Amino acid sequence: MGLKFFNTLSRSVQEFVPLDPAGKRVGMYCCGPTVYDFAHIGNWRTFVFGDLVRRFLEFKGYSVQHVMNITDVEDKIIKRVHETKTSLREFTGQYEAAFFEDLTTLNCAMPHQTPRASEYIPAIISLIEKLIVRGLAYKTADGSVYFSIEKYRGCGCQYGQLVKLNFDEMRAGERVKNDEYAKESLADFALWKSRVPEDGAVFWSSPWGEGRPGWHIECSAMSMKLLGPSFDLHLGGEDLMFPHHEDEIAQSEGAALQRDGQRFVKYWLHGAFLLVEGRKMSKSLGNFFTLRDLLAKGFTGREIRYLLLTAHYRETFNFTLEGLQGARTALARVDECLTKLREVAGVEVKLVNKTRLEEEDSRLVTAFTAKLDDDLNVAGGWGVIFEWVRDTNRRLNDYTLTPETAEAAIKAWTKIDSVLGIADQNQIEIPAEIVALLEDRQAARKARDFKRADAIRDELKAKGWVIEDTPKGPKLKKL
Ligand code: AMP
Ligand code: ZN
């Protein structure tokens, strides 16, 4: 059975078939952070979901190009830049750096490209120009440019593909905000916003005068520039479906850069929201947590990642501090089982020396894969894992595991952890150089060259590792 995703575009679960005729390369764009503050735990649910999609695609053998933009030009940012009297770069730089730090804390794979909107202004301008040429965008007297929904629909294009829209309702009592007074219709959205005094130094020149891009066009321009006019996957939280992603489709397909019969994006994936203690996060309710707030409470990135990965991405998830305690207990169960498996397997170092590991415990890998193939049923995946932990513990207690089967089990776990990314880094990361030294020492001992074996032991010690020779073979421990 192949991989299937729920595609918001078709509102159905569909088999994943990449655009690449060779079926190998996959282009994936995740709407990234707006860098005006530290990302909160809800944002992190969505980013960790993106990481899961990428890791699972790689696990399935696809070669993924993962792009995540940094929104560094946007209304909230400009307001804060104005208030804090800083420069745009200085202001956004601190939150961008924090974002990447947090991404590492949560063990998310670094996206291959992280374009900043502020560095894609020429691409944005050129896309707006195309829309004007095609008659889908219009300039207003103040030098702003809007996308015309009516003209777009007039060309036979559908506005309201990801969500059902009621145009009569949208037009009712058409009263436009005063900063957008020049719009022809309430539904129209800004592609280019003309400069106002509060923008301070945040403006660029354009064929329509000084100003800055609207948020939606930034993502259309950056995604198509880096992934081409048609690509496989576009991800974000469910709140982005409308208007952000709907507008991205209108702009990108309105510019008609796609080849005949191809869409801007083939599969749209949206992650459900995270609630905290059953409610929408808000500072006044005291349930607003950034990742850093949780780290300060003594939780680890690993525990937080685990908890964010327990529920299906399309289900609203209720985040609680109790749940984080539960994550700690669950991880301890996995760790304990793996520690015991390593003891049985003998040479702890074999964990990282993948070539020496033979057959995998394919039952675990197959069952886990089947769950995730089914629209990333990660909750089902955990069910498989904990059943495996139970079964393995039973076999450990019965002494029915041989070193070989223990090794195979560890290898199977390592393989599925390439998707989950929750392994205890302290347990698995023995540097290759240290592994090589241990192997040299084993070879020296076999050749009865004890002088050399002892010299290697000392060298390892100097590098912070001690060898414990056990009846089951040597073990490495960090000093
Ligand atoms: P922002 O930094 O506001 O642009 O949001 C970054 C990402 O976080 C977007 O994909 C949002 O959809 C997502 N997001 C925002 N709030 C939540 C939440 N409470 N739960 C899950 N995702 C969220
Ligand atoms: Zn976006």
Short mmCIF file of N, CA and C and ligand atoms in Angstrom, two decimals, residues 29-32 69 71 215-216 218-220 234-235 240 244-245 248, ligand 2:
data_model
loop_
_atom_site.label_atom_id
_atom_site.label_comp_id
_atom_site.label_asym_id
_atom_site.label_seq_id
_atom_site.Cartn_x
_atom_site.Cartn_y
_atom_site.Cartn_z
N TYR A 29 6.73 22.96 0.35
CA TYR A 29 6.82 24.32 0.89
C TYR A 29 5.98 24.41 2.16
N CYS A 30 6.60 24.86 3.24
CA CYS A 30 5.86 25.05 4.49
C CYS A 30 5.87 26.54 4.81
N CYS A 31 4.69 27.09 5.07
CA CYS A 31 4.65 28.49 5.47
C CYS A 31 5.37 28.61 6.82
N GLY A 32 6.35 29.48 6.84
CA GLY A 32 7.22 29.56 8.03
C GLY A 32 6.76 30.62 9.02
N ASN A 69 9.65 29.45 4.35
CA ASN A 69 9.96 30.88 4.28
C ASN A 69 10.04 31.51 5.66
N THR A 71 8.79 34.92 7.19
CA THR A 71 8.02 36.13 6.92
C THR A 71 8.64 37.26 7.73
N TRP A 215 1.35 40.05 2.37
CA TRP A 215 1.88 38.77 2.89
C TRP A 215 1.66 37.62 1.91
N HIS A 216 0.46 37.55 1.31
CA HIS A 216 0.15 36.39 0.46
C HIS A 216 1.09 36.26 -0.74
N GLU A 218 4.07 37.15 -1.06
CA GLU A 218 5.43 36.74 -0.67
C GLU A 218 5.58 35.23 -0.84
N CYS A 219 4.60 34.48 -0.31
CA CYS A 219 4.71 33.02 -0.36
C CYS A 219 4.59 32.50 -1.80
N SER A 220 3.71 33.12 -2.61
CA SER A 220 3.59 32.68 -4.01
C SER A 220 4.93 32.88 -4.72
N HIS A 234 2.20 21.64 -0.17
CA HIS A 234 2.20 22.93 0.50
C HIS A 234 1.53 22.72 1.85
N LEU A 235 2.21 23.15 2.91
CA LEU A 235 1.72 22.87 4.27
C LEU A 235 1.55 24.14 5.09
N LEU A 240 -4.44 28.94 7.93
CA LEU A 240 -3.89 29.53 6.71
C LEU A 240 -4.66 29.17 5.45
N HIS A 244 -5.04 33.01 3.31
CA HIS A 244 -3.65 32.98 2.84
C HIS A 244 -3.43 32.00 1.68
N HIS A 245 -3.80 30.74 1.88
CA HIS A 245 -3.51 29.75 0.83
C HIS A 245 -4.43 29.91 -0.38
N GLU A 248 -2.87 32.51 -2.31
CA GLU A 248 -1.66 32.00 -2.99
C GLU A 248 -2.04 31.29 -4.28
ZN ZN B 2 2.62 31.31 3.36
#
